[in-house]
Amino acid sequence: MMKNKQRGMSRRQFLATTGGATFFIGGYCLLPGCTTDSGAEAKEVLKKEVNVWVKLASDNQVIIYTPAAEMGQGSMTSVPLILAEEMDADWSKVKILSSPVEAETYGVGWYPGGNKNMTTAGSRTIRSYYQLMRETGAQIRASLLQNAAEKWQVSVEELTTKPGFVIHEASDSSMSFGEIAEFGNFESLPDMAGVKLKDPKDFKLVGKVLPRYDIPSKTNGSATYGMDVHLPGMLYGFISRSPVHGAKPELTNEEEIKNMDGVVSIVTLDHGVGVVCQSVEAGLKAKRQMKINWGESLMQSHNSEEDMNAYTTDGASETKHEGDVAGALKNVAKVHEAIFTNKYVYHAQMEPLNAVVSVAADKQSAEVWIGSQAPDGAKSAVAQTLGIDENKITVNQLFLGGGFGRRTLPGYAAECAALAKSVDKPVKLIWKREDDVSYGAFRPQVKHFFKAGLDKDGKIISWDHTAVGPGGGLSNGGASVAHYDIPNVRFMRKDVDHGIRTKHWRAVGHGPHKYAVETFIDQLARANNKDPYLYRLEMMQSNERVRKVLERAAEMSNWDPTPKDGRAMGIAFADRDSFSCGVAEISLNRDTGVIRVHKYWCAVDAGVIVQPDNAVAQVEGAVNMGISSTLKEQIDVKDGKVVQSNFHDYPILRMSEAPESIEVALIDSDESPEGIGEAGLPAVGGAIASAFAALTGKHLYDMPFTPDKVLAVLNS
Amino acid sequence: MKTSFELNGKNVSVDTPEDATLLWTLRERLKLTGTKFGCGIAACGACTVHLDGTAVRSCSMPMAAVAGKQVTTIEGLSENNDHPLQVAFQDEQVPQCGYCQSGQIMQAATLLTSNSSPSREEIVSHMNGNLCRCGTYNRIIKAITKAAEEGQS
Ligand code: FES
Ligand code: FES
């Protein structure tokens, strides 16, 4: 049967030499007071590798390596927590380190047979690691029992554990995990076939309210992000990137730039020109002074608004068809049609992109410090840029100041490698916020064409949805009504290439699609004089699990479809692997067009919840980010250039705009865990649009619902 | 250009280019990286520090304006991460990615020095320039309220 023991991680693999200095990896220090796992401090305290995930120290410390990027979603705590649960570790003795970036060892395949990867995205971490961490923890526990049994000369059956100890009840003896570390043999761990997992009823850590491991370091400035890395002699890199994506640069004042104070090197890339300088100030100045002629590119003819207006369904192809949509339409009582649009959206993660790369003097190896959602991807990109083998690259994963999908792209690591290669010192590449916006990779704009056929009672018999826009598969996610009982369903898709970069953005296609799908369903309910909550519930008769989510949201919000005192409630449902239902209570300033969300309720069924308080926090955050993207955020493209540049013209939600309360209910569940980082987001747009319709009798067809658009709708 | 000032209770003197800001001086020369770069145009609050006790955006503070003044950064707010706000932010499990949180705490600290029991509205209006992309606003408000209450008792 399965043997979990993965060996072959030699000490040498934890070392990388760059520029004459030796850095230790295998857990770059992210946290205060944490020493890197260099072995230098291990004089008295013995640390024994149990397997690639765990080291046991004779002082009872348990070191657990976490494979996931920590970008705010909390999996730095929850993945090790699952392992510690099954291992019966004393959580107060656990120290968490970032695992080495070795996808074969620490990665998981997303699909059976899929390549192992270390990408942290799509709310997949807990789903992907839950079983593996349980088994690994249980296997380690079994090994601890076995070692203790041999020591005590008793049978394993007589032993049990309590957190941090193996217990022999018959003789009233106990042995700490640290003691076992001193003599234990972990060369071959017990076969999984004989290892039992805990009954979830006995969980002591999973499902309990425990503080997150990373939080103390995030209240005193000691948490280390990519941006915070300092290396001796480090230089600073800045890049002027093509204002129109795809345009190639020609620097026309190279001599002038070269002669500027503090400029060390100039590097021309495919998509921009980089400078490496002695200081941030010199870099910023050189970047400002560069004069670049840009070539032609496909994107230069892209005008987001005009192009979207011109989208049609002509040439769309079918991605799904159940029943017979065209046939069903012949026999329905009424047909409704509507078109919804959503604009490009920018990630706006709080920490602009950055990386540090140090290339060895012989250019044959390199070390990278980065906060990346795909550190293995960053490793490949750096290897490719330097033209050397991947196993010559060491990547140190740091905290991410937000990711939301943007940090899965490895481009910033490759850029930094290209700059670092041109000098003999380490380079810190810094993106200005303006770079981050204008060279962003956006959630795609989509135009949704709907046609629904209803019977005389208003029940949906036929559903036809065509989505048009750039972004390929990114725009498909969430285009689904799978949890409604609709017999005839068709989805069509037309991809448009504007030359613009698009990228996963928290909840991917579900943000825009659930807004459109749910708002259309809401319209159908209202057009047939039905309560939009009950209307949905009636269509969920065959699915108890989702129905419960809806019922819970209605119950906790005291659902009332009738507006009162200038406020109205709206509702929407979303499936993003997890199920969620959001209820928004809004008011509207009819003079300014400003929509205010006063209260928000969200019920979520995400299966087993590992860290309940963090799950609630994730939903709160996702709701706020959902409100932000629903009411405020829009990227415009004019003649291929991104119009917005920083927070003054790309405003995101402020504290005064957050709801006065966000109430979250997590449905109790034994189902396998789904994601929680995105779950709260997709229903927000539909819930707000639904509330607006209740309040005004009018519909919002274009997201975001900025005041100008709201006023136009009110006056229509 | 040499600038002398008091940083977290100690006198420092630092050599910078003329156009250097306090933000990059703190981060890259003095290696105090708790103060974050978010926007560079005083539009996000991630870089908030105290200048003579007032919350300012260090990204937009030229070094010349710092000469002879007292600067406090998140690293100097308390010895042991135990300022009432730091405790409350931990208790309420506020930070997510954490990148905005030094700025949030530094901004909030100046509210509590002038107003020991701020109302929700007062908190919101004082904090409204500090963005949090992770959406931790509701917990920030709770934590500030709690820290104020702790200070009262
Ligand atoms: S970095 Fe100073 S306010 Fe944003
Ligand atoms: S915690 Fe991430 S930006 Fe505030």
PDB file of C-alpha atoms in Angstrom, chain A residues 64-203:
ATOM      1  CA  ILE A  64       5.706  21.575  10.044  1.00  0.00           C
ATOM      2  CA  TYR A  65       6.348  22.705   6.502  1.00  0.00           C
ATOM      3  CA  THR A  66       3.495  24.435   4.768  1.00  0.00           C
ATOM      4  CA  PRO A  67       3.298  24.185   0.998  1.00  0.00           C
ATOM      5  CA  ALA A  68       0.711  26.903   0.382  1.00  0.00           C
ATOM      6  CA  ALA A  69       1.265  30.574  -0.241  1.00  0.00           C
ATOM      7  CA  GLU A  70      -0.043  32.708   2.626  1.00  0.00           C
ATOM      8  CA  MET A  71      -1.751  35.683   1.043  1.00  0.00           C
ATOM      9  CA  GLY A  72      -4.310  36.370   3.724  1.00  0.00           C
ATOM     10  CA  GLN A  73      -6.493  33.312   3.316  1.00  0.00           C
ATOM     11  CA  GLY A  74      -5.027  31.566   6.332  1.00  0.00           C
ATOM     12  CA  SER A  75      -3.891  28.274   4.869  1.00  0.00           C
ATOM     13  CA  MET A  76      -0.446  28.730   6.369  1.00  0.00           C
ATOM     14  CA  THR A  77      -2.209  27.785   9.592  1.00  0.00           C
ATOM     15  CA  SER A  78      -4.881  25.423   8.377  1.00  0.00           C
ATOM     16  CA  VAL A  79      -2.775  22.983   6.336  1.00  0.00           C
ATOM     17  CA  PRO A  80      -0.333  22.250   9.204  1.00  0.00           C
ATOM     18  CA  LEU A  81      -3.277  22.236  11.594  1.00  0.00           C
ATOM     19  CA  ILE A  82      -4.784  19.248   9.789  1.00  0.00           C
ATOM     20  CA  LEU A  83      -1.500  17.371  10.018  1.00  0.00           C
ATOM     21  CA  ALA A  84      -1.063  18.306  13.678  1.00  0.00           C
ATOM     22  CA  GLU A  85      -4.594  17.098  14.386  1.00  0.00           C
ATOM     23  CA  GLU A  86      -3.958  13.567  13.155  1.00  0.00           C
ATOM     24  CA  MET A  87      -0.462  13.482  14.601  1.00  0.00           C
ATOM     25  CA  ASP A  88      -1.853  14.619  17.949  1.00  0.00           C
ATOM     26  CA  ALA A  89       0.774  17.315  18.173  1.00  0.00           C
ATOM     27  CA  ASP A  90       0.674  19.943  20.894  1.00  0.00           C
ATOM     28  CA  TRP A  91      -0.360  22.948  18.793  1.00  0.00           C
ATOM     29  CA  SER A  92       1.433  25.372  21.098  1.00  0.00           C
ATOM     30  CA  LYS A  93       4.700  23.637  20.210  1.00  0.00           C
ATOM     31  CA  VAL A  94       4.194  23.804  16.471  1.00  0.00           C
ATOM     32  CA  LYS A  95       6.419  26.028  14.388  1.00  0.00           C
ATOM     33  CA  ILE A  96       5.391  26.551  10.794  1.00  0.00           C
ATOM     34  CA  LEU A  97       7.888  27.117   8.025  1.00  0.00           C
ATOM     35  CA  SER A  98       7.399  27.611   4.333  1.00  0.00           C
ATOM     36  CA  SER A  99       8.227  24.403   2.525  1.00  0.00           C
ATOM     37  CA  PRO A 100      10.944  24.340  -0.093  1.00  0.00           C
ATOM     38  CA  VAL A 101       9.572  25.035  -3.549  1.00  0.00           C
ATOM     39  CA  GLU A 102       9.739  21.468  -4.812  1.00  0.00           C
ATOM     40  CA  ALA A 103       6.526  20.617  -6.587  1.00  0.00           C
ATOM     41  CA  GLU A 104       7.317  16.909  -6.872  1.00  0.00           C
ATOM     42  CA  THR A 105       7.620  16.701  -3.098  1.00  0.00           C
ATOM     43  CA  TYR A 106       5.232  19.329  -1.816  1.00  0.00           C
ATOM     44  CA  GLY A 107       2.832  19.866  -4.698  1.00  0.00           C
ATOM     45  CA  VAL A 108      -0.471  18.205  -5.447  1.00  0.00           C
ATOM     46  CA  GLY A 109      -2.240  17.347  -8.685  1.00  0.00           C
ATOM     47  CA  TRP A 110      -5.533  19.157  -9.078  1.00  0.00           C
ATOM     48  CA  TYR A 111      -7.049  16.314 -11.036  1.00  0.00           C
ATOM     49  CA  PRO A 112      -6.390  12.597 -10.884  1.00  0.00           C
ATOM     50  CA  GLY A 113      -3.170  12.101 -12.754  1.00  0.00           C
ATOM     51  CA  GLY A 114      -2.617  15.853 -13.043  1.00  0.00           C
ATOM     52  CA  ASN A 115       0.860  17.328 -12.707  1.00  0.00           C
ATOM     53  CA  LYS A 116       1.934  18.129  -9.203  1.00  0.00           C
ATOM     54  CA  ASN A 117       1.989  21.850  -8.620  1.00  0.00           C
ATOM     55  CA  MET A 118       2.293  24.298  -5.773  1.00  0.00           C
ATOM     56  CA  THR A 119      -0.179  26.829  -7.056  1.00  0.00           C
ATOM     57  CA  THR A 120      -2.301  28.428  -4.363  1.00  0.00           C
ATOM     58  CA  ALA A 121      -5.415  29.522  -6.186  1.00  0.00           C
ATOM     59  CA  GLY A 122      -9.055  28.785  -6.824  1.00  0.00           C
ATOM     60  CA  SER A 123      -9.794  28.137  -3.138  1.00  0.00           C
ATOM     61  CA  ARG A 124      -8.174  24.763  -3.658  1.00  0.00           C
ATOM     62  CA  THR A 125      -5.636  24.455  -0.873  1.00  0.00           C
ATOM     63  CA  ILE A 126      -7.670  22.762   1.819  1.00  0.00           C
ATOM     64  CA  ARG A 127      -9.518  20.658  -0.707  1.00  0.00           C
ATOM     65  CA  SER A 128      -6.229  19.499  -2.203  1.00  0.00           C
ATOM     66  CA  TYR A 129      -4.274  18.874   0.999  1.00  0.00           C
ATOM     67  CA  TYR A 130      -6.942  17.757   3.449  1.00  0.00           C
ATOM     68  CA  GLN A 131      -6.632  14.017   2.900  1.00  0.00           C
ATOM     69  CA  LEU A 132      -2.865  14.074   2.381  1.00  0.00           C
ATOM     70  CA  MET A 133      -2.271  16.035   5.590  1.00  0.00           C
ATOM     71  CA  ARG A 134      -4.575  13.756   7.554  1.00  0.00           C
ATOM     72  CA  GLU A 135      -2.810  10.664   6.293  1.00  0.00           C
ATOM     73  CA  THR A 136       0.629  12.132   6.829  1.00  0.00           C
ATOM     74  CA  GLY A 137      -0.224  13.169  10.372  1.00  0.00           C
ATOM     75  CA  ALA A 138      -1.751   9.791  11.184  1.00  0.00           C
ATOM     76  CA  GLN A 139       1.238   7.997   9.765  1.00  0.00           C
ATOM     77  CA  ILE A 140       3.611  10.039  11.892  1.00  0.00           C
ATOM     78  CA  ARG A 141       1.506   9.344  14.952  1.00  0.00           C
ATOM     79  CA  ALA A 142       1.654   5.628  14.186  1.00  0.00           C
ATOM     80  CA  SER A 143       5.405   5.840  13.890  1.00  0.00           C
ATOM     81  CA  LEU A 144       5.686   7.631  17.230  1.00  0.00           C
ATOM     82  CA  LEU A 145       3.610   4.888  18.826  1.00  0.00           C
ATOM     83  CA  GLN A 146       5.765   2.223  17.233  1.00  0.00           C
ATOM     84  CA  ASN A 147       8.990   3.833  18.416  1.00  0.00           C
ATOM     85  CA  ALA A 148       7.654   4.207  21.938  1.00  0.00           C
ATOM     86  CA  ALA A 149       6.429   0.606  21.947  1.00  0.00           C
ATOM     87  CA  GLU A 150       9.891  -0.636  21.032  1.00  0.00           C
ATOM     88  CA  LYS A 151      11.495   1.511  23.689  1.00  0.00           C
ATOM     89  CA  TRP A 152       9.109   0.348  26.392  1.00  0.00           C
ATOM     90  CA  GLN A 153       8.983  -3.202  25.100  1.00  0.00           C
ATOM     91  CA  VAL A 154       5.214  -3.233  25.044  1.00  0.00           C
ATOM     92  CA  SER A 155       2.787  -3.820  22.224  1.00  0.00           C
ATOM     93  CA  VAL A 156       1.597  -0.839  20.193  1.00  0.00           C
ATOM     94  CA  GLU A 157      -1.999  -1.680  21.056  1.00  0.00           C
ATOM     95  CA  GLU A 158      -1.367  -0.735  24.657  1.00  0.00           C
ATOM     96  CA  LEU A 159      -0.355   2.785  23.696  1.00  0.00           C
ATOM     97  CA  THR A 160      -2.239   5.900  22.853  1.00  0.00           C
ATOM     98  CA  THR A 161      -1.453   9.598  22.531  1.00  0.00           C
ATOM     99  CA  LYS A 162      -2.448  12.878  24.054  1.00  0.00           C
ATOM    100  CA  PRO A 163      -1.245  16.111  22.467  1.00  0.00           C
ATOM    101  CA  GLY A 164       2.533  15.948  22.375  1.00  0.00           C
ATOM    102  CA  PHE A 165       2.852  12.642  24.255  1.00  0.00           C
ATOM    103  CA  VAL A 166       2.636   8.895  23.825  1.00  0.00           C
ATOM    104  CA  ILE A 167       0.879   7.345  26.790  1.00  0.00           C
ATOM    105  CA  HIS A 168       1.051   3.889  28.328  1.00  0.00           C
ATOM    106  CA  GLU A 169      -1.940   3.828  30.601  1.00  0.00           C
ATOM    107  CA  ALA A 170      -1.251   0.433  32.157  1.00  0.00           C
ATOM    108  CA  SER A 171       2.005   1.654  33.670  1.00  0.00           C
ATOM    109  CA  ASP A 172       0.954   5.280  33.937  1.00  0.00           C
ATOM    110  CA  SER A 173       3.914   6.287  31.782  1.00  0.00           C
ATOM    111  CA  SER A 174       4.262   8.915  29.134  1.00  0.00           C
ATOM    112  CA  MET A 175       6.930   9.973  26.704  1.00  0.00           C
ATOM    113  CA  SER A 176       6.996  13.302  24.943  1.00  0.00           C
ATOM    114  CA  PHE A 177       7.370  13.504  21.181  1.00  0.00           C
ATOM    115  CA  GLY A 178      10.633  15.315  21.836  1.00  0.00           C
ATOM    116  CA  GLU A 179      11.984  12.387  23.825  1.00  0.00           C
ATOM    117  CA  ILE A 180      11.010  10.039  21.038  1.00  0.00           C
ATOM    118  CA  ALA A 181      12.811  12.307  18.585  1.00  0.00           C
ATOM    119  CA  GLU A 182      16.053  11.588  20.442  1.00  0.00           C
ATOM    120  CA  PHE A 183      16.056   7.860  19.844  1.00  0.00           C
ATOM    121  CA  GLY A 184      13.275   7.332  17.314  1.00  0.00           C
ATOM    122  CA  ASN A 185      13.813   5.666  13.996  1.00  0.00           C
ATOM    123  CA  PHE A 186      11.758   7.196  11.243  1.00  0.00           C
ATOM    124  CA  GLU A 187      13.546   5.579   8.339  1.00  0.00           C
ATOM    125  CA  SER A 188      10.470   3.734   7.208  1.00  0.00           C
ATOM    126  CA  LEU A 189       7.109   4.952   8.360  1.00  0.00           C
ATOM    127  CA  PRO A 190       4.310   2.460   8.968  1.00  0.00           C
ATOM    128  CA  ASP A 191       2.306   1.363   5.989  1.00  0.00           C
ATOM    129  CA  MET A 192      -0.816   3.513   5.578  1.00  0.00           C
ATOM    130  CA  ALA A 193      -2.912   0.368   5.277  1.00  0.00           C
ATOM    131  CA  GLY A 194      -2.579  -0.194   8.988  1.00  0.00           C
ATOM    132  CA  VAL A 195      -3.003   3.422   9.976  1.00  0.00           C
ATOM    133  CA  LYS A 196      -6.374   4.699  11.146  1.00  0.00           C
ATOM    134  CA  LEU A 197      -7.559   8.255  10.735  1.00  0.00           C
ATOM    135  CA  LYS A 198      -9.320   9.954  13.625  1.00  0.00           C
ATOM    136  CA  ASP A 199     -13.052  10.025  13.838  1.00  0.00           C
ATOM    137  CA  PRO A 200     -13.840  13.697  13.103  1.00  0.00           C
ATOM    138  CA  LYS A 201     -15.881  13.687  16.311  1.00  0.00           C
ATOM    139  CA  ASP A 202     -12.589  13.461  18.185  1.00  0.00           C
ATOM    140  CA  PHE A 203     -10.964  16.441  16.484  1.00  0.00           C
TER     141      PHE A 203
END
